[in-house]
Rosetta silent file (secondary structure, phi, psi, omega in degrees, C-alpha in Angstrom):
SEQUENCE: MRDKEMKKRIVIGVSGASGAPLAELLLRELKKIDDVESHLVVTYGGERTIEEECGISVDELKSMANVVYNNNNIGASIASGTFETLGMIICPCSMKTLAGIANGFSDNLLLRAADVCMKEQRKLVLAVRESPLSKVHLDNMSYLSGIPGVFIQPPVVGYYHHPKELVSMERQIVGKLLDRFQVETCLERWN
SCORE:     score description
SCORE:     0.000 S_00000001
   1 L     0.000  132.754  178.703   27.840    0.895   -2.666 S_00000001
   2 L   -67.602  146.503 -177.269   25.079    2.435   -4.704 S_00000001
   3 H   -43.465  -54.141 -172.823   22.109    4.042   -2.935 S_00000001
   4 H   -70.221  -23.054  168.494   19.588    1.737   -4.390 S_00000001
   5 H   -75.672  -32.433 -177.515   21.676   -1.387   -3.296 S_00000001
   6 H   -71.468  -38.679 -174.749   21.666   -0.103    0.230 S_00000001
   7 L  -113.314  138.096  164.901   17.735    0.647    0.498 S_00000001
   8 E   -94.130  128.399 -169.315   14.927   -1.240   -0.797 S_00000001
   9 E  -101.859  125.321  171.929   12.288    1.194   -2.022 S_00000001
  10 E  -126.150  120.468  173.616    8.445    0.558   -1.460 S_00000001
  11 E   -80.645  149.285  172.777    5.917    3.060   -2.615 S_00000001
  12 E  -125.973  124.690  169.777    3.018    3.259   -0.316 S_00000001
  13 E  -115.227  143.125  175.884   -0.283    4.737   -1.564 S_00000001
  14 E  -120.406  124.665 -177.822   -3.154    5.750    0.452 S_00000001
  15 L  -110.964 -174.631 -170.634   -6.562    6.317   -0.965 S_00000001
  16 L   -83.480  -12.685 -170.946  -10.006    7.396    0.421 S_00000001
  17 L   -64.150  154.184  171.594  -11.484    3.877    1.383 S_00000001
  18 L   -62.592  147.033 -179.592  -11.890    2.976    4.905 S_00000001
  19 L   124.417   17.472  169.743   -8.814    1.387    6.516 S_00000001
  20 H   -42.744  -52.506 -170.162   -6.445    4.271    7.133 S_00000001
  21 H   -56.170  -28.114  170.287   -5.247    2.740   10.375 S_00000001
  22 H   -66.149  -24.734 -177.317   -3.588    0.015    8.246 S_00000001
  23 H   -75.390  -36.030  179.285   -1.641    2.469    6.333 S_00000001
  24 H   -65.985  -37.457  172.502   -0.479    3.782    9.498 S_00000001
  25 H   -74.619  -29.660  170.039    0.674    0.581   10.929 S_00000001
  26 H   -66.784  -37.751  176.167    2.441   -0.269    7.662 S_00000001
  27 H   -70.931  -40.858  173.058    4.305    2.984    7.727 S_00000001
  28 H   -60.905  -39.108 -175.266    5.295    2.461   11.463 S_00000001
  29 H   -77.833  -37.366 -173.384    6.570   -1.072   10.710 S_00000001
  30 H   -62.923  -28.747 -175.884    8.576   -0.019    7.572 S_00000001
  31 H   -74.494  -16.069  179.284   10.151    2.704    9.545 S_00000001
  32 H   -83.388  -12.510 -175.106   11.647   -0.026   11.845 S_00000001
  33 L  -102.441  118.490 -172.076   13.405   -1.794    8.907 S_00000001
  34 L   -76.901  -10.419 -178.054   16.676   -0.251    8.364 S_00000001
  35 L  -104.214   13.820 -178.714   17.163   -1.603    4.693 S_00000001
  36 E  -119.994  135.504 -175.899   13.642   -0.301    3.420 S_00000001
  37 E  -117.377  109.095 -169.914   12.908    3.024    2.324 S_00000001
  38 E   -90.149  138.020  179.346    9.001    3.948    2.164 S_00000001
  39 E  -112.764  103.234 -159.722    7.805    6.343   -0.586 S_00000001
  40 E  -111.509  144.454 -171.771    4.352    7.742    0.441 S_00000001
  41 E  -144.834  116.581  176.280    1.814    9.215   -1.974 S_00000001
  42 E  -126.411  135.478 -176.830   -1.601   10.150   -0.459 S_00000001
  43 L   -69.144  167.590  164.270   -4.982   11.176   -2.243 S_00000001
  44 H   -64.266  -39.871 -173.712   -7.214   13.900   -1.017 S_00000001
  45 H   -75.536  -20.249  179.377   -9.823   11.386   -0.108 S_00000001
  46 H   -67.287  -47.958  176.342   -6.922    9.272    1.720 S_00000001
  47 H   -42.760  -54.427  177.004   -6.160   12.735    3.762 S_00000001
  48 H   -59.165  -37.636 -179.034   -9.810   12.623    4.971 S_00000001
  49 H   -84.765  -26.172  172.874  -10.039    9.356    5.862 S_00000001
  50 H   -61.018  -48.456 -179.063   -6.700    9.458    7.865 S_00000001
  51 H   -53.141  -41.455 -177.009   -8.147   12.480    9.782 S_00000001
  52 H   -69.891  -48.234 -159.580  -11.466   10.564   10.389 S_00000001
  53 H   -97.891  -17.466 -173.794  -10.035    7.183   11.267 S_00000001
  54 L   -94.474  -35.704 -172.414   -6.392    7.471   12.771 S_00000001
  55 L    79.394   19.975  177.205   -6.648   10.072   15.517 S_00000001
  56 L  -134.656  151.984  177.619   -3.508   11.584   14.086 S_00000001
  57 L   -73.821  141.799  167.506   -2.870   14.445   11.487 S_00000001
  58 H   -33.309  -46.010  169.586   -2.110   13.805    7.925 S_00000001
  59 H   -58.856  -35.872 -174.654    1.404   15.602    8.728 S_00000001
  60 H   -77.502  -32.856 -176.448    2.121   12.895   11.468 S_00000001
  61 H   -57.018  -57.105 -174.782    1.217   10.099    9.111 S_00000001
  62 H   -56.514  -22.534 -175.207    3.706   11.695    6.417 S_00000001
  63 L   -74.146  -17.255  171.667    6.308   12.089    8.857 S_00000001
  64 L   -77.715  -20.142  176.200    6.439    8.392    9.139 S_00000001
  65 L   -78.897  144.623  174.762    7.583    7.803    5.571 S_00000001
  66 L   -82.576  -18.200  168.437   10.984    8.372    4.432 S_00000001
  67 E  -142.356  121.631  168.061    9.909   10.329    1.235 S_00000001
  68 E  -107.262  140.042 -175.234    6.548   12.044    0.683 S_00000001
  69 E  -123.323  136.806  176.462    5.187   13.050   -2.648 S_00000001
  70 L   -72.478  126.357 -178.315    2.550   15.589   -3.567 S_00000001
  71 L   -56.713  -37.412  176.218   -0.346   13.701   -5.338 S_00000001
  72 L   -69.134   -5.727 -179.101   -0.619   16.367   -7.950 S_00000001
  73 L   -92.368   69.877  165.792    3.180   16.016   -8.949 S_00000001
  74 L   -48.101  -18.360  177.481    2.769   13.829  -11.752 S_00000001
  75 L   -95.991   28.151 -173.720    6.632   14.458  -12.620 S_00000001
  76 L   -93.233  160.644 -169.213    7.818   12.991   -9.255 S_00000001
  77 H   -64.683  -38.586 -179.597   10.535   10.209   -9.297 S_00000001
  78 H   -76.676    7.592  168.850    8.000    7.472   -8.503 S_00000001
  79 H   -79.274  -11.908 -174.948    6.205    8.328  -11.749 S_00000001
  80 L  -113.479  141.175  178.474    9.159    6.882  -13.699 S_00000001
  81 L   -76.632  -17.798  178.493   10.129    3.568  -14.383 S_00000001
  82 L   -74.812   -0.113  172.308   13.631    4.331  -14.176 S_00000001
  83 L   -99.865  119.965 -171.059   13.384    5.053  -10.429 S_00000001
  84 L   -84.010  149.949 -175.460   13.715    1.318   -9.137 S_00000001
  85 L  -142.547  162.821  155.371   11.162    0.255   -6.533 S_00000001
  86 L   -79.169  -34.592  171.474   10.295   -3.223   -5.230 S_00000001
  87 E   154.816 -144.452 -172.164    6.959   -2.187   -6.128 S_00000001
  88 E  -147.960  139.927  168.423    3.871   -0.514   -4.417 S_00000001
  89 E  -108.390  127.505  174.028    1.267   -1.145   -1.804 S_00000001
  90 E  -113.339  111.304 -178.746   -1.970    0.784   -1.962 S_00000001
  91 E  -152.043  120.097   -8.559   -3.659    0.510    1.379 S_00000001
  92 E   -72.968  160.166  177.629   -6.488    1.092    1.593 S_00000001
  93 E  -104.434  114.491  175.556   -7.362    0.942   -2.245 S_00000001
  94 L   -77.919  160.392  175.889  -10.704    2.742   -2.843 S_00000001
  95 H   -58.906  -45.017 -177.861  -12.971    1.396   -5.687 S_00000001
  96 H   -57.748  -56.884 -176.245  -12.257    4.819   -7.449 S_00000001
  97 H   -58.574  -52.485  171.368   -8.309    4.061   -7.366 S_00000001
  98 H   -41.980  -42.342  178.062   -9.115    0.461   -8.380 S_00000001
  99 H   -79.892  -38.175  170.124  -11.039    1.511  -11.361 S_00000001
 100 H   -37.636  -57.655 -169.263   -8.160    4.142  -12.330 S_00000001
 101 H   -73.470  -25.671 -178.662   -5.637    1.667  -12.370 S_00000001
 102 H   -72.851  -31.523 -172.966   -7.739   -0.955  -14.181 S_00000001
 103 L  -106.998   10.852 -177.348   -8.530    1.546  -17.042 S_00000001
 104 L    64.972   26.070 -175.029   -5.245    3.433  -17.175 S_00000001
 105 L   -90.820   69.991 -165.600   -6.492    6.476  -15.946 S_00000001
 106 L   -92.060   63.245 -175.284   -3.339    7.996  -14.459 S_00000001
 107 L   -92.288   17.905  178.863   -4.517   11.589  -13.735 S_00000001
 108 L  -155.720  161.685 -173.749   -2.655   11.666  -10.373 S_00000001
 109 H   -65.978  -34.833  174.715    0.694   10.549   -8.991 S_00000001
 110 H   -52.565  -50.999 -177.646   -0.770    7.592   -7.199 S_00000001
 111 H   -74.351  -20.380  168.070   -2.249    6.147  -10.253 S_00000001
 112 H   -77.136  -30.755  170.628    0.717    6.914  -12.232 S_00000001
 113 H   -67.200  -31.892  178.987    3.048    5.026   -9.725 S_00000001
 114 H   -75.277  -41.475  165.613    0.677    2.024   -9.900 S_00000001
 115 H   -48.793  -55.704  176.651    0.742    2.321  -13.742 S_00000001
 116 H   -61.969  -29.319  175.762    4.481    2.209  -13.768 S_00000001
 117 H   -63.419  -38.789 -166.317    4.622   -0.745  -11.382 S_00000001
 118 H   -74.747  -49.682 -178.731    2.467   -2.461  -13.879 S_00000001
 119 H   -75.674  -15.820  178.939    4.293   -1.619  -17.116 S_00000001
 120 L   -97.523  -10.468 -176.546    7.693   -2.545  -15.239 S_00000001
 121 L    59.862   57.581  164.981    6.171   -5.819  -13.959 S_00000001
 122 L  -118.325  150.571 -175.644    6.879   -4.908  -10.275 S_00000001
 123 E   -59.087  134.151  169.103    4.621   -5.859   -7.603 S_00000001
 124 E  -119.153  105.435  177.751    1.422   -3.976   -7.083 S_00000001
 125 E   -97.529  114.975  178.118   -0.387   -5.081   -3.914 S_00000001
 126 E  -122.109  103.688 -176.028   -3.961   -3.576   -3.709 S_00000001
 127 E   -79.192   92.171  179.734   -5.736   -3.853   -0.279 S_00000001
 128 E   -83.736  146.431 -172.016   -9.066   -3.074   -1.783 S_00000001
 129 L  -128.031   97.672  176.097  -11.735   -1.913    0.593 S_00000001
 130 L  -174.940  153.156 -178.521  -15.552   -2.193   -0.017 S_00000001
 131 L  -168.682  134.278  -12.209  -18.406   -4.224    0.811 S_00000001
 132 L   -61.896  169.887  168.044  -20.585   -5.454   -0.747 S_00000001
 133 L  -100.248  131.418  177.075  -18.804   -5.648   -4.107 S_00000001
 134 L   -96.438  163.519  175.038  -20.547   -4.962   -7.346 S_00000001
 135 H   -37.776  -43.335  177.150  -19.948   -6.576  -10.871 S_00000001
 136 H   -63.901  -38.519  170.273  -17.952   -3.628  -11.588 S_00000001
 137 H   -69.141  -45.064 -179.288  -15.544   -3.807   -8.849 S_00000001
 138 H   -53.463  -50.523  177.879  -15.283   -7.523   -9.302 S_00000001
 139 H   -56.533  -43.719  171.099  -14.621   -7.222  -12.914 S_00000001
 140 H   -52.357  -42.301 -174.040  -11.980   -4.594  -12.236 S_00000001
 141 H   -73.197  -47.956 -174.641  -10.228   -6.821   -9.617 S_00000001
 142 H   -54.143  -50.493 -179.559  -10.593  -10.001  -12.151 S_00000001
 143 H   -60.641  -25.943 -171.339   -8.815   -7.868  -14.802 S_00000001
 144 H   -82.909  -38.460 -164.134   -6.082   -6.556  -12.655 S_00000001
 145 H   -71.313  -18.692  179.617   -5.443   -9.960  -11.052 S_00000001
 146 L   -74.436  -21.535 -179.762   -4.609  -11.195  -14.711 S_00000001
 147 L   -92.489  127.954 -166.798   -1.596   -8.835  -14.955 S_00000001
 148 L   -53.101  140.998  171.444    1.784  -10.261  -13.967 S_00000001
 149 L    86.993  -18.944  179.617    2.904   -8.687  -10.571 S_00000001
 150 E   -89.814  129.826  174.487   -0.629   -7.410   -9.504 S_00000001
 151 E  -122.550  118.289  170.135   -2.138   -8.846   -6.365 S_00000001
 152 E   -80.303   99.625  177.819   -5.592   -8.224   -5.083 S_00000001
 153 L  -106.130   62.388  178.395   -5.228   -8.458   -1.323 S_00000001
 154 L   -46.703  139.205 -178.445   -8.221   -7.223    0.550 S_00000001
 155 L   -74.689   73.989 -179.732   -7.536   -6.590    4.200 S_00000001
 156 L   -95.920  127.003 -172.757   -9.289   -9.561    5.272 S_00000001
 157 L   -74.871  135.473  177.143   -9.428  -10.498    8.932 S_00000001
 158 L  -108.405  141.493 -177.869   -7.851  -14.051    9.805 S_00000001
 159 L  -114.271   -1.820 -169.588   -8.737  -15.863   13.048 S_00000001
 160 L   -78.383  -14.814  169.557   -6.456  -18.744   13.006 S_00000001
 161 L   -99.882   29.726  176.530   -3.940  -16.799   15.168 S_00000001
 162 L    44.548   56.715  171.708   -6.697  -16.199   17.845 S_00000001
 163 L   -52.486  145.857  173.440   -6.677  -12.404   17.826 S_00000001
 164 L  -107.824  -22.509 -178.255   -7.878  -10.859   20.994 S_00000001
 165 L  -150.646  166.419 -177.043   -8.118   -7.402   19.954 S_00000001
 166 H   -51.942  -47.935 -167.087   -8.287   -5.183   16.816 S_00000001
 167 H   -65.328  -35.209  170.672   -4.752   -4.264   16.687 S_00000001
 168 H   -58.302  -59.352  169.560   -3.724   -7.963   16.342 S_00000001
 169 H   -24.262  -69.093 -155.739   -6.131   -8.170   13.423 S_00000001
 170 H   -61.894  -42.737 -177.860   -4.532   -5.221   11.949 S_00000001
 171 H   -65.746  -40.695 -171.318   -1.001   -6.478   12.655 S_00000001
 172 H   -79.084  -24.134  177.533   -1.594   -9.800   10.862 S_00000001
 173 H   -68.485  -56.063 -157.354   -3.159   -7.888    7.664 S_00000001
 174 H   -76.579  -24.373  173.627   -0.317   -5.503    7.386 S_00000001
 175 H   -54.606  -44.350 -170.267    2.290   -8.633    7.859 S_00000001
 176 H   -76.321  -22.352  179.193    0.630  -10.396    5.008 S_00000001
 177 H   -73.595  -33.975  176.474    0.917   -7.199    2.857 S_00000001
 178 H   -84.707  -11.399  174.868    4.655   -7.064    3.511 S_00000001
 179 H   -70.420  -23.514  177.623    5.086  -10.754    2.848 S_00000001
 180 L   -65.280  -14.131 -179.090    4.620  -10.099   -0.720 S_00000001
 181 L  -113.385   16.002 -170.170    7.915   -8.106   -0.598 S_00000001
 182 L    27.764   61.935 -173.791    9.683  -10.637    1.760 S_00000001
 183 L  -112.933  116.405 -166.691   10.158   -8.001    4.056 S_00000001
 184 L   -78.051  141.394 -165.441   10.759   -9.450    7.478 S_00000001
 185 L  -145.422  161.397  168.308    8.623   -8.252   10.442 S_00000001
 186 L  -111.959   35.320  179.791    7.629   -9.373   13.896 S_00000001
 187 L   -85.429  155.557 -167.377    4.119   -9.037   12.931 S_00000001
 188 L   -76.553  144.486  165.895    1.760  -11.823   13.860 S_00000001
 189 L  -123.916  -41.658 -174.236    0.789  -14.474   11.001 S_00000001
 190 L  -164.719  170.848  173.300   -0.643  -17.521   13.088 S_00000001
 191 L  -106.312    0.000    0.000   -0.169  -19.276   16.394 S_00000001
């Protein structure tokens, strides 16, 4: 059996918006799934946010992924459409990253990997994080939502599963992100 048939690959991008604990939980959950391989790329802003919000080092977060890429390595495998993946989740997705994707400004690996997902019509899930949203933010999201396979999925808290603590809310958000890829987890959705 060829390697790509044994493992499903999902690229995880972490940019500098608030919400790094969601990326940590996402990687922890993917690590539990035998047939899914996580490919991680983190921006400089993402590294700063991880240190501020997660209570772990960037290296600890990176150790949760199967493969880690340097964001400056524009020639890495995830920058090529011939490297087959199920797609990419950018969590959290900053407005700067959103703007770069919307305008084809692929000056780093995270943006190039997102561009590859769009050109190959693979799933690209953007957990955009900002509030309030300006017209520029909304225009970029509106534009991208019209591209096949692109999903604008802000980490919006749901209450229908009656969460009692923050981690329950985070688990529900991450479960919904992984639902886009039909990845089975034990994460809460509803009661």
